Short mmCIF file of C-alpha atoms and ligand atoms in Angstrom, two decimals:
data_model
loop_
_atom_site.label_atom_id
_atom_site.label_comp_id
_atom_site.label_asym_id
_atom_site.label_seq_id
_atom_site.Cartn_x
_atom_site.Cartn_y
_atom_site.Cartn_z
CA MET A 1 0.00 0.00 0.00
CA ALA A 2 1.02 3.62 -0.50
CA LYS A 3 2.84 5.43 2.29
CA ILE A 4 2.65 9.10 3.25
CA VAL A 5 6.25 10.21 3.81
CA LEU A 6 5.92 13.97 4.06
CA ALA A 7 3.35 16.65 4.81
CA MET A 8 3.71 20.38 4.36
CA ALA A 9 1.53 23.40 5.06
CA THR A 10 2.60 26.60 3.41
CA THR A 11 1.18 29.97 2.57
CA HIS A 12 1.37 31.27 -0.98
CA GLY A 13 0.68 34.65 -2.51
CA PRO A 14 2.02 37.73 -4.24
CA GLN A 15 4.08 39.05 -1.33
CA LEU A 16 6.31 35.98 -1.55
CA HIS A 17 7.19 36.73 -5.17
CA THR A 18 7.47 40.50 -5.27
CA THR A 19 9.84 43.06 -3.80
CA VAL A 20 8.85 45.16 -0.81
CA GLU A 21 8.69 48.11 -3.19
CA GLN A 22 6.08 46.19 -5.18
CA TRP A 23 4.18 45.42 -1.95
CA GLN A 24 3.35 49.14 -1.77
CA LEU A 25 1.25 48.81 -4.93
CA ARG A 26 -1.16 46.62 -2.98
CA VAL A 27 -1.67 49.30 -0.32
CA LYS A 28 -3.53 51.40 -2.88
CA ALA A 29 -5.99 48.52 -3.35
CA ASP A 30 -6.17 48.00 0.43
CA LYS A 31 -7.37 51.58 0.81
CA ALA A 32 -10.03 51.21 -1.86
CA ARG A 33 -12.05 48.46 -0.22
CA LYS A 34 -13.45 47.10 3.02
CA HIS A 35 -11.88 44.14 4.81
CA PRO A 36 -13.28 41.32 6.92
CA PHE A 37 -11.43 41.33 10.25
CA ARG A 38 -12.41 39.35 13.35
CA ASN A 39 -16.16 39.84 13.72
CA GLY A 40 -16.68 42.79 11.39
CA VAL A 41 -15.93 44.43 8.08
CA TYR A 42 -13.89 47.64 8.12
CA SER A 43 -12.40 50.33 5.91
CA PHE A 44 -8.65 50.94 5.84
CA ASP A 45 -8.98 54.05 7.99
CA GLU A 46 -11.19 52.29 10.53
CA LEU A 47 -8.55 49.56 10.85
CA VAL A 48 -5.80 52.12 11.40
CA ASP A 49 -7.90 53.63 14.23
CA MET A 50 -8.84 50.31 15.81
CA ARG A 51 -5.30 48.96 15.77
CA ARG A 52 -3.48 52.09 16.87
CA ASP A 53 -2.06 50.38 19.97
CA GLU A 54 -0.51 47.44 18.13
CA GLY A 55 2.61 49.25 16.94
CA LEU A 56 1.75 48.65 13.30
CA ASP A 57 3.59 51.78 12.12
CA ALA A 58 6.86 50.17 13.12
CA LYS A 59 5.75 46.71 12.05
CA SER A 60 4.96 48.00 8.56
CA SER A 61 8.06 50.18 8.15
CA MET A 62 10.18 49.57 5.07
CA GLN A 63 12.98 48.22 7.25
CA ALA A 64 10.62 45.71 8.90
CA GLN A 65 9.22 44.71 5.52
CA LYS A 66 12.70 43.94 4.20
CA THR A 67 13.26 41.64 7.16
CA TYR A 68 9.96 39.84 6.52
CA HIS A 69 10.83 39.42 2.88
CA ALA A 70 14.25 37.90 3.64
CA ARG A 71 12.80 35.52 6.23
CA CYS A 72 10.13 34.31 3.81
CA GLN A 73 12.66 33.68 1.05
CA ALA A 74 14.84 31.69 3.45
CA ALA A 75 11.87 29.68 4.73
CA MET A 76 10.74 28.82 1.20
CA GLU A 77 14.25 27.55 0.43
CA THR A 78 14.21 25.39 3.56
CA LEU A 79 10.82 23.97 2.64
CA ALA A 80 12.06 23.15 -0.86
CA ASP A 81 15.17 21.45 0.59
CA LYS A 82 12.97 19.31 2.87
CA TRP A 83 10.82 18.38 -0.11
CA GLU A 84 13.84 17.32 -2.14
CA ALA A 85 15.32 15.29 0.72
CA ALA A 86 12.08 13.35 1.24
CA GLY A 87 12.15 11.95 -2.31
CA ALA A 88 8.37 11.54 -2.63
CA ASP A 89 7.06 9.92 -5.84
CA VAL A 90 3.66 11.60 -5.98
CA ALA A 91 1.83 14.44 -4.26
CA VAL A 92 -1.70 15.25 -3.15
CA ILE A 93 -2.22 19.01 -2.96
CA LEU A 94 -5.07 20.62 -1.02
CA GLY A 95 -5.70 24.10 -2.37
CA ASN A 96 -8.24 26.60 -3.59
CA ASP A 97 -9.02 28.89 -6.48
CA GLN A 98 -9.70 32.62 -6.82
CA ASP A 99 -11.72 33.05 -9.99
CA GLU A 100 -8.94 31.34 -11.92
CA ILE A 101 -10.82 28.19 -12.96
CA TYR A 102 -14.25 28.64 -11.47
CA LYS A 103 -15.90 31.99 -12.05
CA THR A 104 -17.85 33.18 -9.03
CA GLY A 105 -21.56 32.73 -9.56
CA GLU A 106 -21.09 30.51 -12.60
CA LEU A 107 -20.26 27.09 -11.19
CA ASN A 108 -18.23 26.57 -8.06
CA PRO A 109 -17.96 23.12 -6.47
CA ALA A 110 -17.45 22.97 -2.72
CA PHE A 111 -14.87 20.20 -3.23
CA MET A 112 -13.30 18.97 -6.47
CA VAL A 113 -10.76 16.20 -7.07
CA PHE A 114 -8.79 16.17 -10.32
CA PHE A 115 -8.25 12.72 -11.79
CA GLY A 116 -6.92 13.59 -15.26
CA ASP A 117 -3.58 12.90 -16.90
CA THR A 118 -2.41 16.42 -17.55
CA ILE A 119 -2.24 19.66 -15.58
CA PRO A 120 -1.26 22.69 -17.69
CA SER A 121 0.54 25.78 -16.45
CA TYR A 122 1.11 28.95 -18.47
CA PRO A 123 1.24 32.75 -18.21
CA GLN A 124 -2.08 34.54 -18.51
CA THR A 125 -2.98 36.82 -21.39
CA GLU A 126 -2.15 40.52 -21.22
CA GLU A 127 -5.90 41.17 -21.25
CA ASP A 128 -6.41 39.02 -18.14
CA LYS A 129 -3.40 40.58 -16.43
CA ALA A 130 -4.84 44.04 -16.93
CA LYS A 131 -7.97 43.02 -14.97
CA LEU A 132 -5.99 42.12 -11.83
CA PRO A 133 -5.57 44.45 -8.84
CA PRO A 134 -2.27 46.38 -8.74
CA GLY A 135 0.76 44.35 -7.65
CA VAL A 136 -0.80 40.94 -8.34
CA ALA A 137 0.24 40.40 -11.97
CA ASP A 138 3.86 41.15 -10.99
CA ALA A 139 3.83 37.99 -8.88
CA GLU A 140 2.70 35.61 -11.60
CA HIS A 141 6.15 34.11 -12.09
CA GLY A 142 5.87 32.71 -8.56
CA HIS A 143 3.09 30.29 -9.44
CA ALA A 144 2.85 29.93 -13.23
CA ALA A 145 5.22 28.53 -15.83
CA LYS A 146 6.91 31.12 -18.06
CA SER A 147 5.65 29.34 -21.18
CA TYR A 148 3.12 26.54 -21.72
CA LYS A 149 4.02 23.47 -19.70
CA GLU A 150 2.22 20.29 -18.73
CA TYR A 151 2.55 18.40 -15.46
CA ARG A 152 1.36 14.87 -14.84
CA GLY A 153 -1.69 13.93 -12.81
CA VAL A 154 -2.18 10.59 -11.02
CA PRO A 155 -5.48 9.36 -12.51
CA ASP A 156 -5.72 6.13 -10.52
CA LEU A 157 -5.07 7.86 -7.18
CA GLY A 158 -7.44 10.71 -8.10
CA MET A 159 -10.12 8.17 -9.02
CA HIS A 160 -9.52 6.21 -5.82
CA ILE A 161 -9.83 9.37 -3.71
CA ILE A 162 -13.12 10.27 -5.45
CA LYS A 163 -14.55 6.77 -4.91
CA THR A 164 -13.46 6.69 -1.27
CA LEU A 165 -14.97 10.12 -0.60
CA THR A 166 -18.23 9.06 -2.26
CA GLU A 167 -18.37 5.85 -0.21
CA HIS A 168 -18.02 8.04 2.90
CA ASP A 169 -20.92 10.33 1.94
CA PHE A 170 -18.92 13.15 0.34
CA ASP A 171 -20.59 14.12 -2.95
CA VAL A 172 -17.42 15.46 -4.47
CA ALA A 173 -17.06 17.03 -7.93
CA ALA A 174 -14.72 15.16 -10.27
CA SER A 175 -12.68 16.72 -13.06
CA LYS A 176 -10.74 14.79 -15.71
CA VAL A 177 -9.69 17.60 -18.03
CA TRP A 178 -8.28 20.89 -16.76
CA PRO A 179 -10.71 23.62 -17.96
CA ALA A 180 -9.28 25.39 -21.03
CA HIS A 181 -10.48 28.81 -19.86
CA ALA A 182 -8.42 28.65 -16.65
CA ARG A 183 -6.39 31.81 -16.28
CA ASN A 184 -2.99 30.14 -15.67
CA GLY A 185 -3.92 26.48 -16.07
CA ALA A 186 -3.10 25.26 -12.57
CA SER A 187 -4.42 27.76 -10.00
CA HIS A 188 -1.89 29.67 -7.92
CA ALA A 189 -2.42 27.39 -4.91
CA PHE A 190 -1.07 24.43 -6.89
CA GLY A 191 1.36 26.41 -9.06
CA HIS A 192 3.04 27.75 -5.93
CA ILE A 193 3.89 24.21 -4.85
CA TYR A 194 5.17 23.33 -8.35
CA ARG A 195 7.39 26.35 -8.69
CA GLN A 196 8.52 27.21 -5.17
CA VAL A 197 8.55 23.94 -3.26
CA MET A 198 9.23 21.45 -6.07
CA ARG A 199 11.42 24.00 -7.89
CA ASP A 200 9.84 23.00 -11.22
CA ASN A 201 10.78 19.32 -10.77
CA VAL A 202 7.11 18.50 -10.45
CA VAL A 203 6.13 14.94 -9.54
CA PRO A 204 2.79 13.48 -10.67
CA ASN A 205 0.13 14.93 -8.41
CA VAL A 206 -3.54 15.12 -7.53
CA PRO A 207 -4.84 18.68 -7.12
CA ILE A 208 -7.79 18.84 -4.73
CA TYR A 209 -9.78 22.03 -4.80
CA GLN A 210 -11.91 23.40 -2.00
CA ASN A 211 -14.09 26.51 -2.28
CA THR A 212 -12.69 28.22 0.76
CA PHE A 213 -13.35 31.77 -0.47
CA PHE A 214 -16.70 32.38 -2.06
CA PRO A 215 -20.19 32.35 -0.50
CA PRO A 216 -22.69 30.77 -0.52
CA ASN A 217 -21.26 27.22 -0.59
CA GLN A 218 -18.04 27.45 1.44
CA PRO A 219 -17.56 24.26 3.47
CA THR A 220 -17.55 24.64 7.25
CA ALA A 221 -14.35 23.97 9.19
CA LYS A 222 -15.90 20.73 10.46
CA ARG A 223 -16.59 19.56 6.91
CA SER A 224 -13.07 20.51 5.79
CA TYR A 225 -11.61 18.45 8.64
CA GLN A 226 -13.79 15.41 7.82
CA PHE A 227 -12.76 15.72 4.19
CA GLY A 228 -9.11 15.36 5.15
CA GLU A 229 -9.87 12.30 7.28
CA ILE A 230 -11.40 10.54 4.26
CA VAL A 231 -8.60 11.58 1.89
CA LYS A 232 -6.22 9.91 4.37
CA LYS A 233 -8.25 6.69 4.21
CA ALA A 234 -8.02 6.85 0.42
CA ILE A 235 -4.24 7.32 0.31
CA ASP A 236 -3.71 4.56 2.88
CA SER A 237 -5.81 2.13 0.86
CA TRP A 238 -4.37 3.05 -2.57
CA ASP A 239 -2.93 -0.14 -4.05
CA SER A 240 0.51 1.23 -4.89
CA ASP A 241 4.04 1.21 -3.50
CA LYS A 242 4.40 4.95 -4.10
CA ARG A 243 5.75 7.36 -1.48
CA VAL A 244 3.21 10.15 -1.15
CA ALA A 245 3.60 13.78 -0.02
CA VAL A 246 0.58 15.81 1.06
CA PHE A 247 0.38 19.60 0.94
CA ALA A 248 -1.93 22.32 2.19
CA SER A 249 -1.44 25.54 0.21
CA GLY A 250 -2.96 28.85 1.35
CA GLY A 251 -3.64 31.09 4.37
CA MET A 252 -2.65 32.42 6.90
CA SER A 253 -4.53 35.54 8.05
CA HIS A 254 -4.92 38.00 5.15
CA PHE A 255 -5.57 40.46 3.75
CA VAL A 256 -5.70 41.85 7.27
CA ILE A 257 -3.17 40.16 9.50
CA ASP A 258 -4.33 38.80 12.85
CA GLU A 259 -1.32 37.38 14.66
CA ALA A 260 -3.34 36.31 17.71
CA PHE A 261 -5.62 34.20 15.52
CA ASP A 262 -2.71 32.67 13.60
CA ARG A 263 -0.90 31.73 16.80
CA LYS A 264 -4.03 30.06 18.18
CA PHE A 265 -4.48 28.22 14.91
CA VAL A 266 -0.87 26.99 14.80
CA ALA A 267 -1.03 25.85 18.41
CA ALA A 268 -4.17 23.85 17.63
CA LEU A 269 -2.52 22.32 14.59
CA LYS A 270 0.56 21.36 16.59
CA GLN A 271 -1.46 19.95 19.48
CA ARG A 272 -3.94 18.21 17.14
CA ASP A 273 -6.75 20.14 18.81
CA LYS A 274 -9.60 18.88 16.65
CA ALA A 275 -12.27 20.51 18.86
CA PHE A 276 -10.76 23.96 18.21
CA LEU A 277 -10.16 23.44 14.50
CA ILE A 278 -13.66 22.19 13.67
CA SER A 279 -15.35 24.92 15.65
CA ILE A 280 -13.75 27.96 13.97
CA PRO A 281 -16.80 29.87 12.69
CA LEU A 282 -17.11 30.62 8.99
CA LYS A 283 -17.12 34.35 9.70
CA GLU A 284 -13.52 34.01 10.92
CA LEU A 285 -12.56 32.06 7.80
CA GLN A 286 -13.31 34.62 5.12
CA SER A 287 -11.28 36.30 2.37
CA GLY A 288 -7.66 35.07 2.22
CA THR A 289 -7.82 33.66 5.75
CA SER A 290 -10.41 31.18 4.42
CA GLU A 291 -7.56 29.33 2.74
CA LEU A 292 -6.68 27.90 6.14
CA LYS A 293 -9.47 25.42 5.44
CA SER A 294 -6.97 23.51 3.32
CA TRP A 295 -4.81 23.34 6.46
CA ILE A 296 -7.82 22.13 8.47
CA SER A 297 -8.26 19.33 5.91
CA LEU A 298 -4.56 18.52 6.33
CA ALA A 299 -5.07 18.41 10.10
CA GLY A 300 -7.85 15.84 9.58
CA LEU A 301 -5.54 13.89 7.30
CA LEU A 302 -2.74 13.94 9.89
CA GLU A 303 -4.91 13.25 12.93
CA ASP A 304 -3.07 9.99 13.72
CA ALA A 305 0.27 10.88 12.13
CA ALA A 306 3.30 9.40 13.84
CA ALA A 307 5.27 12.67 13.78
CA ASP A 308 4.69 16.15 15.14
CA MET A 309 4.61 19.39 13.21
CA ASN A 310 7.82 21.40 12.66
CA GLU A 311 7.74 25.16 12.23
CA ILE A 312 10.27 26.76 9.87
CA ASP A 313 8.99 30.27 10.36
CA TYR A 314 5.91 32.42 10.89
CA VAL A 315 6.25 35.88 9.35
CA PRO A 316 3.47 38.49 9.56
CA CYS A 317 4.24 40.52 6.42
CA TYR A 318 2.53 43.82 7.28
CA ARG A 319 2.42 46.30 4.44
CA SER A 320 0.45 49.11 6.10
CA PRO A 321 -0.46 50.57 9.51
CA ALA A 322 -3.96 49.16 9.03
CA GLY A 323 -2.41 45.72 9.41
CA THR A 324 -3.06 44.78 5.79
CA GLY A 325 -0.72 42.26 4.26
CA THR A 326 -0.33 38.50 4.43
CA ALA A 327 0.86 36.42 7.35
CA ASN A 328 3.13 33.71 5.98
CA GLY A 329 3.85 30.38 7.63
CA PHE A 330 5.93 27.35 6.68
CA TYR A 331 5.40 24.00 8.40
CA TRP A 332 6.26 20.37 7.72
CA TRP A 333 5.91 16.85 9.10
CA ASP A 334 8.55 14.13 8.58
CA LEU A 335 6.61 10.88 8.13
CA GLN A 336 9.40 8.74 6.68
CA SER A 337 9.79 6.34 9.57
FE1 FE2 B 401 -4.50 32.28 -2.48
#
């Protein structure tokens, strides 16, 4: 039977692939819209007022931002080294999508497992790039191939995961051909793993998509956790001698950083605190922070894992005194023995 040898949870996102000077472009967008934060939704100026005592002026200074940037680059290198050392044959990647494959309001499955042969990756058109918020298109190289490329899926594992989920009462969507209208082929959640962790030496993999972001059919934390438990059953019962790596790609708190929440979340992940993880209300898992649902699925998958979580780094990459930015975290589990 297949064996899980490695697990990783990592954030992804534009701030990991752009300079701190380019981060400033995002601040303009931050000021132009309202942001979910804790139990409410606030403007940029309201956040600056509310968070005045948190020292965010210093935490978002250019000097601080340069430190965050360097720490994130170092952590990504460490994660990639761990990946290489583990020598996994195939990967299962838990991620999400942001209007890249599934257009909001058109058709958006709560959960989707890909069981096709081929996963494309390519740069988006100039027309699509022009539609993106400032500072986002500059980061494309971090998650998409520079020219058309195809990676290999694992159809029999994908099929086995779908069947196992169905047998355990998950009515999961199944996709055999990557949609041709997808902006970059593989969504950034998967492309980040291909480019940054696997350093373009991409092993055959099963992308698993979860609609973390978009109402009205976002899964609850409890459902995300259960999903991971069943995916684990599927990998364990896959009739193969392959060494499998599992990934969660997304999170942590963004686009408003909440260090207290992230710390609580990481502690629960480390301590395998299922009760905490399944009870996080949906209102706290909105916008970019919603991507932590992929991590909650990973927690379900690793419930009985023989090894504990290792932290490489946690870096709250503030880009403004309102606390906007992305908190980045890099974690891994050595399951070789
Ligand atoms: Fe994302």
